[in-house]
Short mmCIF file of N, CA and C in Angstrom, two decimals:
data_model
loop_
_atom_site.label_atom_id
_atom_site.label_comp_id
_atom_site.label_asym_id
_atom_site.label_seq_id
_atom_site.Cartn_x
_atom_site.Cartn_y
_atom_site.Cartn_z
N UNK A 1 63.98 30.87 64.66
CA UNK A 1 64.03 30.74 66.09
C UNK A 1 64.56 29.36 66.44
N UNK A 2 65.39 29.31 67.48
CA UNK A 2 66.04 28.06 67.87
C UNK A 2 65.11 27.28 68.80
N UNK A 3 65.05 26.00 68.57
CA UNK A 3 64.21 25.13 69.40
C UNK A 3 64.86 24.98 70.77
N UNK A 4 64.09 25.05 71.85
CA UNK A 4 64.65 24.99 73.20
C UNK A 4 65.35 23.68 73.52
N UNK A 5 65.09 22.60 72.79
CA UNK A 5 65.73 21.32 73.08
C UNK A 5 67.15 21.27 72.52
N UNK A 6 67.51 22.21 71.61
CA UNK A 6 68.85 22.24 71.01
C UNK A 6 69.71 23.18 71.83
N UNK A 7 70.92 22.74 72.22
CA UNK A 7 71.77 23.61 73.03
C UNK A 7 72.24 24.82 72.21
N UNK A 8 72.56 25.91 72.90
CA UNK A 8 73.05 27.10 72.23
C UNK A 8 74.41 26.84 71.62
N UNK A 9 74.61 27.39 70.44
CA UNK A 9 75.90 27.25 69.77
C UNK A 9 76.84 28.34 70.31
N UNK A 10 78.10 28.02 70.42
CA UNK A 10 79.06 28.94 71.01
C UNK A 10 79.22 30.21 70.17
N UNK A 11 79.15 30.10 68.87
CA UNK A 11 79.39 31.28 68.03
C UNK A 11 78.21 32.24 67.97
N UNK A 12 77.10 31.86 68.53
CA UNK A 12 75.96 32.77 68.51
C UNK A 12 75.98 33.76 69.66
N UNK A 13 76.83 33.53 70.62
CA UNK A 13 76.93 34.44 71.77
C UNK A 13 78.41 34.71 72.04
N UNK A 14 79.08 35.40 71.11
CA UNK A 14 80.50 35.69 71.25
C UNK A 14 80.73 36.67 72.38
N UNK A 15 81.70 36.34 73.21
CA UNK A 15 82.05 37.20 74.33
C UNK A 15 83.40 37.85 74.03
N UNK A 16 83.78 38.87 74.77
CA UNK A 16 85.05 39.55 74.52
C UNK A 16 86.25 38.61 74.54
N UNK A 17 86.22 37.58 75.34
CA UNK A 17 87.34 36.64 75.38
C UNK A 17 87.52 35.92 74.04
N UNK A 18 86.40 35.66 73.37
CA UNK A 18 86.48 35.02 72.06
C UNK A 18 87.18 35.94 71.05
N UNK A 19 86.83 37.23 71.08
CA UNK A 19 87.46 38.20 70.17
C UNK A 19 88.94 38.35 70.48
N UNK A 20 89.31 38.36 71.74
CA UNK A 20 90.72 38.46 72.11
C UNK A 20 91.49 37.23 71.65
N UNK A 21 90.91 36.07 71.78
CA UNK A 21 91.58 34.85 71.33
C UNK A 21 91.77 34.86 69.81
N UNK A 22 90.76 35.33 69.09
CA UNK A 22 90.86 35.42 67.63
C UNK A 22 91.93 36.43 67.23
N UNK A 23 91.97 37.59 67.88
CA UNK A 23 92.97 38.61 67.58
C UNK A 23 94.38 38.10 67.88
N UNK A 24 94.55 37.38 68.99
CA UNK A 24 95.87 36.84 69.34
C UNK A 24 96.32 35.81 68.32
N UNK A 25 95.41 34.96 67.88
CA UNK A 25 95.76 33.94 66.87
C UNK A 25 96.15 34.61 65.55
N UNK A 26 95.41 35.63 65.16
CA UNK A 26 95.72 36.35 63.92
C UNK A 26 97.07 37.05 64.02
N UNK A 27 97.36 37.65 65.15
CA UNK A 27 98.65 38.32 65.36
C UNK A 27 99.79 37.31 65.29
N UNK A 28 99.58 36.12 65.81
CA UNK A 28 100.62 35.09 65.76
C UNK A 28 100.88 34.66 64.32
N UNK A 29 99.84 34.53 63.52
CA UNK A 29 100.01 34.14 62.12
C UNK A 29 100.76 35.22 61.35
N UNK A 30 100.41 36.49 61.56
CA UNK A 30 101.08 37.60 60.88
C UNK A 30 102.55 37.66 61.29
N UNK A 31 102.84 37.51 62.58
CA UNK A 31 104.22 37.54 63.05
C UNK A 31 105.02 36.38 62.47
N UNK A 32 104.45 35.21 62.41
CA UNK A 32 105.15 34.05 61.85
C UNK A 32 105.42 34.24 60.37
N UNK A 33 104.48 34.86 59.66
CA UNK A 33 104.69 35.03 58.22
C UNK A 33 105.80 36.02 57.93
N UNK A 34 106.11 36.92 58.87
CA UNK A 34 107.21 37.86 58.68
C UNK A 34 108.55 37.14 58.69
N UNK A 35 108.65 36.03 59.40
CA UNK A 35 109.89 35.28 59.48
C UNK A 35 110.00 34.20 58.41
N UNK A 36 108.89 33.74 57.90
CA UNK A 36 108.89 32.67 56.91
C UNK A 36 108.65 33.27 55.52
N UNK A 37 109.72 33.65 54.82
CA UNK A 37 109.61 34.23 53.50
C UNK A 37 110.09 33.22 52.47
N UNK A 38 109.57 33.28 51.26
CA UNK A 38 110.07 32.37 50.24
C UNK A 38 111.49 32.77 49.82
N UNK A 39 112.22 31.81 49.29
CA UNK A 39 113.56 32.08 48.79
C UNK A 39 113.47 33.06 47.62
N UNK A 40 114.51 33.88 47.41
CA UNK A 40 114.46 34.81 46.29
C UNK A 40 114.45 34.05 44.97
N UNK A 41 113.83 34.64 43.98
CA UNK A 41 113.75 34.02 42.65
C UNK A 41 115.13 34.02 42.01
N UNK A 42 115.46 32.95 41.34
CA UNK A 42 116.77 32.86 40.70
C UNK A 42 116.67 32.67 39.20
N UNK A 43 115.48 32.47 38.69
CA UNK A 43 115.34 32.27 37.24
C UNK A 43 115.51 33.59 36.52
N UNK A 44 116.20 33.57 35.41
CA UNK A 44 116.39 34.78 34.61
C UNK A 44 115.14 35.04 33.79
N UNK A 45 114.77 36.29 33.69
CA UNK A 45 113.62 36.66 32.89
C UNK A 45 113.99 36.56 31.42
N UNK A 46 113.10 36.02 30.58
CA UNK A 46 113.42 35.97 29.16
C UNK A 46 113.41 37.38 28.58
N UNK A 47 114.27 37.61 27.61
CA UNK A 47 114.29 38.92 26.98
C UNK A 47 113.11 39.02 26.04
N UNK A 48 112.45 40.17 26.00
CA UNK A 48 111.28 40.31 25.14
C UNK A 48 111.65 40.17 23.68
N UNK A 49 110.71 39.68 22.88
CA UNK A 49 110.96 39.54 21.46
C UNK A 49 111.15 40.89 20.80
N UNK A 50 110.73 41.95 21.45
CA UNK A 50 110.87 43.27 20.85
C UNK A 50 112.32 43.61 20.60
N UNK A 51 113.25 42.95 21.29
CA UNK A 51 114.66 43.28 21.15
C UNK A 51 115.44 42.20 20.42
N UNK A 52 114.82 41.24 19.83
CA UNK A 52 115.55 40.11 19.28
C UNK A 52 116.39 40.48 18.07
N UNK A 53 115.97 41.48 17.29
CA UNK A 53 116.74 41.83 16.11
C UNK A 53 117.67 43.01 16.37
N UNK A 54 117.65 43.57 17.55
CA UNK A 54 118.52 44.70 17.88
C UNK A 54 119.93 44.19 18.15
N UNK A 55 120.88 45.07 17.97
CA UNK A 55 122.26 44.67 18.19
C UNK A 55 122.74 45.14 19.54
N UNK A 56 123.85 44.57 19.96
CA UNK A 56 124.42 44.95 21.24
C UNK A 56 125.34 46.16 21.08
N UNK A 57 125.45 46.72 19.87
CA UNK A 57 126.31 47.88 19.59
C UNK A 57 125.79 49.13 20.25
N UNK A 58 125.50 50.12 19.45
CA UNK A 58 125.03 51.41 19.96
C UNK A 58 123.67 51.26 20.61
N UNK A 59 123.44 52.01 21.68
CA UNK A 59 122.12 51.93 22.32
C UNK A 59 121.04 52.50 21.42
N UNK A 60 119.83 52.05 21.64
CA UNK A 60 118.70 52.57 20.88
C UNK A 60 118.50 54.04 21.22
N UNK A 61 118.07 54.84 20.26
CA UNK A 61 117.90 56.27 20.52
C UNK A 61 116.82 56.55 21.56
N UNK A 62 117.05 57.59 22.34
CA UNK A 62 116.13 58.00 23.39
C UNK A 62 115.18 59.07 22.83
N UNK A 63 113.86 58.86 22.92
CA UNK A 63 112.92 59.86 22.40
C UNK A 63 113.08 61.24 23.06
N UNK A 64 113.57 61.28 24.29
CA UNK A 64 113.74 62.56 24.98
C UNK A 64 114.85 63.40 24.35
N UNK A 65 115.73 62.78 23.57
CA UNK A 65 116.85 63.49 22.95
C UNK A 65 116.52 63.98 21.55
N UNK A 66 115.27 63.89 21.13
CA UNK A 66 114.88 64.20 19.76
C UNK A 66 113.82 65.30 19.77
N UNK A 67 113.89 66.18 18.77
CA UNK A 67 112.83 67.17 18.56
C UNK A 67 111.72 66.47 17.79
N UNK A 68 110.63 66.16 18.49
CA UNK A 68 109.50 65.47 17.87
C UNK A 68 108.60 66.46 17.13
N UNK A 69 108.03 66.05 16.00
CA UNK A 69 107.15 66.95 15.24
C UNK A 69 105.75 67.00 15.86
N UNK A 70 105.69 67.48 17.11
CA UNK A 70 104.45 67.51 17.86
C UNK A 70 104.30 68.91 18.45
N UNK A 71 103.21 69.59 18.12
CA UNK A 71 102.97 70.95 18.60
C UNK A 71 102.17 70.90 19.90
N UNK A 72 102.83 71.15 21.02
CA UNK A 72 102.17 71.09 22.33
C UNK A 72 102.15 72.44 23.05
N UNK A 73 102.70 73.46 22.44
CA UNK A 73 102.73 74.76 23.10
C UNK A 73 103.57 74.70 24.36
N UNK A 74 103.07 75.30 25.43
CA UNK A 74 103.85 75.37 26.67
C UNK A 74 103.66 74.16 27.58
N UNK A 75 102.72 73.26 27.25
CA UNK A 75 102.45 72.13 28.15
C UNK A 75 103.45 71.00 27.99
N UNK A 76 104.13 70.92 26.86
CA UNK A 76 105.12 69.87 26.65
C UNK A 76 104.50 68.55 26.26
N UNK A 77 105.35 67.58 26.00
CA UNK A 77 104.88 66.27 25.54
C UNK A 77 105.23 65.18 26.55
N UNK A 78 104.56 64.04 26.39
CA UNK A 78 104.76 62.87 27.26
C UNK A 78 105.00 61.66 26.36
N UNK A 79 106.06 60.90 26.65
CA UNK A 79 106.27 59.63 25.96
C UNK A 79 105.43 58.60 26.68
N UNK A 80 104.35 58.18 26.03
CA UNK A 80 103.39 57.23 26.63
C UNK A 80 103.98 55.83 26.68
N UNK A 81 104.59 55.41 25.57
CA UNK A 81 105.24 54.10 25.48
C UNK A 81 106.37 54.19 24.48
N UNK A 82 107.33 53.28 24.62
CA UNK A 82 108.39 53.18 23.63
C UNK A 82 108.86 51.73 23.56
N UNK A 83 109.35 51.35 22.38
CA UNK A 83 109.89 50.01 22.18
C UNK A 83 111.01 50.10 21.15
N UNK A 84 111.93 49.15 21.22
CA UNK A 84 113.07 49.18 20.31
C UNK A 84 113.18 47.88 19.54
N UNK A 85 113.83 47.97 18.40
CA UNK A 85 114.10 46.80 17.57
C UNK A 85 114.72 47.25 16.27
N UNK A 86 115.36 46.34 15.58
CA UNK A 86 115.95 46.64 14.28
C UNK A 86 114.84 46.50 13.24
N UNK A 87 114.30 47.62 12.80
CA UNK A 87 113.16 47.60 11.89
C UNK A 87 113.55 47.55 10.42
N UNK A 88 114.75 48.04 10.09
CA UNK A 88 115.14 48.09 8.68
C UNK A 88 116.24 47.10 8.32
N UNK A 89 116.66 46.26 9.26
CA UNK A 89 117.64 45.21 8.97
C UNK A 89 119.07 45.69 8.84
N UNK A 90 119.38 46.89 9.34
CA UNK A 90 120.74 47.41 9.23
C UNK A 90 121.62 47.02 10.41
N UNK A 91 121.08 46.27 11.36
CA UNK A 91 121.86 45.84 12.51
C UNK A 91 121.86 46.82 13.67
N UNK A 92 121.18 47.96 13.52
CA UNK A 92 121.08 48.95 14.60
C UNK A 92 119.63 49.07 15.04
N UNK A 93 119.46 49.27 16.33
CA UNK A 93 118.11 49.37 16.89
C UNK A 93 117.51 50.74 16.64
N UNK A 94 116.26 50.75 16.23
CA UNK A 94 115.46 51.97 16.16
C UNK A 94 114.54 51.99 17.37
N UNK A 95 114.06 53.17 17.71
CA UNK A 95 113.09 53.31 18.79
C UNK A 95 111.79 53.81 18.17
N UNK A 96 110.69 53.19 18.57
CA UNK A 96 109.37 53.65 18.17
C UNK A 96 108.72 54.19 19.43
N UNK A 97 108.26 55.45 19.35
CA UNK A 97 107.69 56.11 20.53
C UNK A 97 106.26 56.54 20.27
N UNK A 98 105.39 56.29 21.25
CA UNK A 98 104.01 56.78 21.24
C UNK A 98 104.02 58.00 22.15
N UNK A 99 103.70 59.17 21.58
CA UNK A 99 103.85 60.44 22.29
C UNK A 99 102.57 61.25 22.14
N UNK A 100 102.21 61.98 23.20
CA UNK A 100 101.10 62.93 23.10
C UNK A 100 101.41 64.16 23.94
N UNK A 101 100.64 65.21 23.73
CA UNK A 101 100.81 66.43 24.52
C UNK A 101 100.31 66.18 25.93
N UNK A 102 101.00 66.77 26.89
CA UNK A 102 100.62 66.65 28.30
C UNK A 102 99.23 67.27 28.47
N UNK A 103 98.36 66.57 29.15
CA UNK A 103 97.00 67.08 29.37
C UNK A 103 96.59 66.80 30.80
N UNK A 104 95.93 67.76 31.41
CA UNK A 104 95.45 67.57 32.77
C UNK A 104 94.29 66.61 32.84
N UNK A 105 93.53 66.55 31.76
CA UNK A 105 92.41 65.62 31.70
C UNK A 105 92.10 65.36 30.23
N UNK A 106 91.23 64.42 29.98
CA UNK A 106 90.86 64.10 28.61
C UNK A 106 91.79 63.07 28.00
N UNK A 107 91.62 62.85 26.71
CA UNK A 107 92.41 61.87 25.99
C UNK A 107 93.08 62.56 24.81
N UNK A 108 94.29 63.06 24.99
CA UNK A 108 94.96 63.72 23.88
C UNK A 108 95.34 62.70 22.81
N UNK A 109 95.31 63.09 21.53
CA UNK A 109 95.67 62.16 20.47
C UNK A 109 97.16 61.84 20.51
N UNK A 110 97.51 60.65 20.04
CA UNK A 110 98.89 60.18 20.03
C UNK A 110 99.54 60.40 18.68
N UNK A 111 100.85 60.54 18.73
CA UNK A 111 101.69 60.47 17.54
C UNK A 111 102.59 59.26 17.73
N UNK A 112 102.84 58.50 16.66
CA UNK A 112 103.75 57.36 16.73
C UNK A 112 104.91 57.65 15.78
N UNK A 113 106.12 57.71 16.35
CA UNK A 113 107.30 58.13 15.60
C UNK A 113 108.39 57.07 15.65
N UNK A 114 109.10 56.90 14.52
CA UNK A 114 110.26 56.02 14.44
C UNK A 114 111.50 56.90 14.52
N UNK A 115 112.37 56.56 15.46
CA UNK A 115 113.57 57.35 15.71
C UNK A 115 114.79 56.47 15.46
N UNK A 116 115.76 57.00 14.73
CA UNK A 116 116.98 56.25 14.45
C UNK A 116 118.19 57.07 14.87
N UNK A 117 119.30 56.39 15.04
CA UNK A 117 120.57 57.05 15.36
C UNK A 117 121.48 56.85 14.16
N UNK A 118 121.79 57.93 13.43
CA UNK A 118 122.69 57.79 12.29
C UNK A 118 124.12 57.51 12.75
N UNK A 119 125.00 57.18 11.80
CA UNK A 119 126.40 56.91 12.14
C UNK A 119 127.03 58.10 12.84
N UNK A 120 126.70 59.30 12.39
CA UNK A 120 127.21 60.51 13.02
C UNK A 120 126.03 61.44 13.27
N UNK A 121 126.11 62.20 14.33
CA UNK A 121 125.06 63.16 14.62
C UNK A 121 124.07 62.66 15.65
N UNK A 122 123.05 63.50 15.86
CA UNK A 122 122.02 63.22 16.86
C UNK A 122 120.97 62.26 16.32
N UNK A 123 120.26 61.57 17.22
CA UNK A 123 119.11 60.76 16.78
C UNK A 123 118.07 61.68 16.12
N UNK A 124 117.28 61.11 15.20
CA UNK A 124 116.28 61.91 14.51
C UNK A 124 115.07 61.06 14.17
N UNK A 125 113.94 61.74 13.96
CA UNK A 125 112.71 61.06 13.55
C UNK A 125 112.81 60.79 12.06
N UNK A 126 112.59 59.51 11.67
CA UNK A 126 112.65 59.15 10.26
C UNK A 126 111.28 58.82 9.68
N UNK A 127 110.28 58.62 10.55
CA UNK A 127 108.94 58.32 10.05
C UNK A 127 107.90 58.67 11.10
N UNK A 128 106.75 59.11 10.62
CA UNK A 128 105.57 59.31 11.46
C UNK A 128 104.56 58.27 11.05
N UNK A 129 104.30 57.31 11.92
CA UNK A 129 103.36 56.23 11.61
C UNK A 129 101.92 56.67 11.90
N UNK A 130 101.72 57.42 12.97
CA UNK A 130 100.40 57.96 13.32
C UNK A 130 100.59 59.44 13.60
N UNK A 131 99.85 60.27 12.88
CA UNK A 131 99.93 61.71 13.05
C UNK A 131 98.89 62.13 14.10
N UNK A 132 99.29 62.94 15.09
CA UNK A 132 98.32 63.37 16.11
C UNK A 132 97.12 64.11 15.51
N UNK A 133 97.29 64.72 14.36
CA UNK A 133 96.19 65.44 13.71
C UNK A 133 95.06 64.51 13.31
N UNK A 134 95.34 63.19 13.25
CA UNK A 134 94.30 62.22 12.91
C UNK A 134 93.37 61.93 14.09
N UNK A 135 93.74 62.40 15.30
CA UNK A 135 92.88 62.26 16.48
C UNK A 135 92.79 60.86 17.04
N UNK A 136 93.80 60.02 16.82
CA UNK A 136 93.77 58.63 17.27
C UNK A 136 94.57 58.46 18.56
N UNK A 137 94.17 57.47 19.36
CA UNK A 137 94.98 57.04 20.51
C UNK A 137 95.45 55.62 20.24
N UNK A 138 96.56 55.26 20.85
CA UNK A 138 97.23 54.00 20.56
C UNK A 138 97.23 53.09 21.78
N UNK A 139 96.85 51.82 21.56
CA UNK A 139 96.92 50.81 22.62
C UNK A 139 97.58 49.57 22.04
N UNK A 140 97.87 48.60 22.86
CA UNK A 140 98.46 47.32 22.43
C UNK A 140 99.63 47.55 21.49
N UNK A 141 100.53 48.42 21.87
CA UNK A 141 101.67 48.83 21.05
C UNK A 141 102.84 47.88 21.30
N UNK A 142 103.51 47.45 20.21
CA UNK A 142 104.67 46.56 20.35
C UNK A 142 105.56 46.64 19.12
N UNK A 143 106.83 46.28 19.31
CA UNK A 143 107.78 46.10 18.21
C UNK A 143 108.26 44.66 18.31
N UNK A 144 107.96 43.87 17.26
CA UNK A 144 108.33 42.45 17.25
C UNK A 144 108.72 42.03 15.84
N UNK A 145 109.79 41.27 15.75
CA UNK A 145 110.18 40.66 14.49
C UNK A 145 110.22 41.66 13.34
N UNK A 146 110.76 42.84 13.59
CA UNK A 146 110.92 43.84 12.54
C UNK A 146 109.65 44.57 12.16
N UNK A 147 108.61 44.47 12.95
CA UNK A 147 107.34 45.14 12.63
C UNK A 147 106.83 45.90 13.85
N UNK A 148 106.07 46.95 13.59
CA UNK A 148 105.42 47.74 14.64
C UNK A 148 103.93 47.41 14.56
N UNK A 149 103.35 47.02 15.69
CA UNK A 149 101.92 46.74 15.73
C UNK A 149 101.26 47.61 16.79
N UNK A 150 100.00 47.94 16.55
CA UNK A 150 99.25 48.75 17.50
C UNK A 150 97.77 48.61 17.21
N UNK A 151 96.98 48.92 18.21
CA UNK A 151 95.54 49.08 18.04
C UNK A 151 95.28 50.57 18.12
N UNK A 152 94.57 51.09 17.12
CA UNK A 152 94.28 52.52 17.05
C UNK A 152 92.82 52.75 17.37
N UNK A 153 92.56 53.63 18.33
CA UNK A 153 91.20 53.97 18.72
C UNK A 153 90.87 55.36 18.18
N UNK A 154 89.68 55.48 17.59
CA UNK A 154 89.30 56.75 17.00
C UNK A 154 87.80 56.98 17.06
N UNK A 155 87.34 57.95 16.27
CA UNK A 155 85.97 58.42 16.33
C UNK A 155 85.36 58.45 14.93
N UNK A 156 84.12 58.02 14.81
CA UNK A 156 83.46 57.97 13.51
C UNK A 156 82.94 59.34 13.08
N UNK A 157 82.73 60.26 14.03
CA UNK A 157 82.26 61.60 13.70
C UNK A 157 82.60 62.56 14.82
N UNK A 158 82.41 63.84 14.57
CA UNK A 158 82.65 64.85 15.61
C UNK A 158 81.60 64.81 16.71
N UNK A 159 80.49 64.11 16.46
CA UNK A 159 79.43 64.00 17.46
C UNK A 159 79.75 63.01 18.57
N UNK A 160 80.74 62.14 18.34
CA UNK A 160 81.12 61.14 19.35
C UNK A 160 81.96 61.83 20.42
N UNK A 161 81.60 61.72 21.71
CA UNK A 161 82.39 62.35 22.78
C UNK A 161 83.84 61.87 22.75
N UNK A 162 84.77 62.79 23.00
CA UNK A 162 86.20 62.48 22.93
C UNK A 162 86.65 61.52 24.03
N UNK A 163 85.80 61.24 24.97
CA UNK A 163 86.14 60.28 26.03
C UNK A 163 85.93 58.84 25.58
N UNK A 164 85.12 58.67 24.54
CA UNK A 164 84.59 57.34 24.24
C UNK A 164 84.77 56.97 22.77
N UNK A 165 85.98 56.57 22.36
CA UNK A 165 86.18 56.23 20.95
C UNK A 165 85.26 55.09 20.52
N UNK A 166 84.75 55.19 19.29
CA UNK A 166 83.84 54.17 18.79
C UNK A 166 84.42 53.41 17.59
N UNK A 167 85.68 53.64 17.27
CA UNK A 167 86.35 52.90 16.20
C UNK A 167 87.60 52.24 16.76
N UNK A 168 87.90 51.06 16.25
CA UNK A 168 89.06 50.30 16.70
C UNK A 168 89.70 49.65 15.47
N UNK A 169 90.95 50.02 15.18
CA UNK A 169 91.65 49.51 14.01
C UNK A 169 92.93 48.79 14.43
N UNK A 170 93.19 47.64 13.84
CA UNK A 170 94.47 46.96 14.02
C UNK A 170 95.42 47.51 12.97
N UNK A 171 96.64 47.82 13.38
CA UNK A 171 97.62 48.38 12.44
C UNK A 171 98.95 47.65 12.59
N UNK A 172 99.63 47.48 11.46
CA UNK A 172 100.96 46.87 11.45
C UNK A 172 101.77 47.56 10.37
N UNK A 173 102.98 48.00 10.74
CA UNK A 173 103.87 48.66 9.79
C UNK A 173 105.16 47.88 9.68
N UNK A 174 105.69 47.78 8.46
CA UNK A 174 106.97 47.13 8.22
C UNK A 174 107.76 47.96 7.24
N UNK A 175 109.08 47.85 7.33
CA UNK A 175 109.98 48.55 6.43
C UNK A 175 110.04 47.77 5.12
N UNK A 176 109.61 48.40 4.02
CA UNK A 176 109.65 47.76 2.70
C UNK A 176 110.03 48.80 1.66
N UNK A 177 111.00 48.47 0.84
CA UNK A 177 111.43 49.33 -0.27
C UNK A 177 111.72 50.76 0.18
N UNK A 178 112.41 50.92 1.30
CA UNK A 178 112.85 52.23 1.74
C UNK A 178 111.83 53.07 2.47
N UNK A 179 110.70 52.48 2.89
CA UNK A 179 109.69 53.24 3.62
C UNK A 179 108.90 52.30 4.52
N UNK A 180 108.23 52.87 5.51
CA UNK A 180 107.35 52.07 6.36
C UNK A 180 106.01 51.95 5.67
N UNK A 181 105.57 50.72 5.50
CA UNK A 181 104.31 50.43 4.82
C UNK A 181 103.35 49.80 5.82
N UNK A 182 102.13 50.30 5.81
CA UNK A 182 101.11 49.71 6.67
C UNK A 182 100.59 48.46 5.99
N UNK A 183 100.83 47.31 6.65
CA UNK A 183 100.46 46.04 6.03
C UNK A 183 99.10 45.55 6.50
N UNK A 184 98.58 46.10 7.59
CA UNK A 184 97.22 45.77 8.00
C UNK A 184 96.33 46.82 7.37
N UNK A 185 95.34 46.43 6.58
CA UNK A 185 94.55 47.42 5.87
C UNK A 185 93.88 48.41 6.81
N UNK A 186 93.82 49.66 6.35
CA UNK A 186 93.20 50.70 7.15
C UNK A 186 91.69 50.50 7.28
N UNK A 187 91.08 49.71 6.38
CA UNK A 187 89.63 49.51 6.45
C UNK A 187 89.24 48.29 7.27
N UNK A 188 90.21 47.62 7.93
CA UNK A 188 89.91 46.48 8.81
C UNK A 188 89.56 47.04 10.18
N UNK A 189 88.31 47.45 10.34
CA UNK A 189 87.88 48.15 11.56
C UNK A 189 86.78 47.39 12.28
N UNK A 190 86.68 47.72 13.54
CA UNK A 190 85.55 47.19 14.33
C UNK A 190 85.03 48.32 15.20
N UNK A 191 83.83 48.16 15.68
CA UNK A 191 83.22 49.18 16.52
C UNK A 191 83.03 48.65 17.90
#
């Protein structure tokens, strides 16, 4: 309770004129901000490291132009993510695609495929890094410095709800001796 010897504060008894003055001031600020815009950005964006080893020759293969080894029935597949880079050192860019079956809900498992464009003919899948039959989903996916990295989320048993993976594995694949080799151990897991 306010002591009678202290005068009333203006903000404790707001009248309609106060609200109108506040609304007018706010409208003036909004109108002024429409005319005062920052200058357009002129700095060039750096190119991602994912493309540093790729060549400017032939474009990287498009996952949509390839028959992926993924059984989705009539629902079709979705390319969740893709990245390009020269993974085998031949001077041509490969595309790595994270793909799963289209689903209205839930978490469908991912497949991770390496796609290359041969000298002649159509692009084709040359490696399956993650098979959808393993029931894993892929996050933190990237292609950098000739390697594919990802975090794989999975389940320790069939009792774990499919919404809530309880396993997390770091994975890294590199081209060695004519094949993609997983260089991050499969047993390096966390929960």
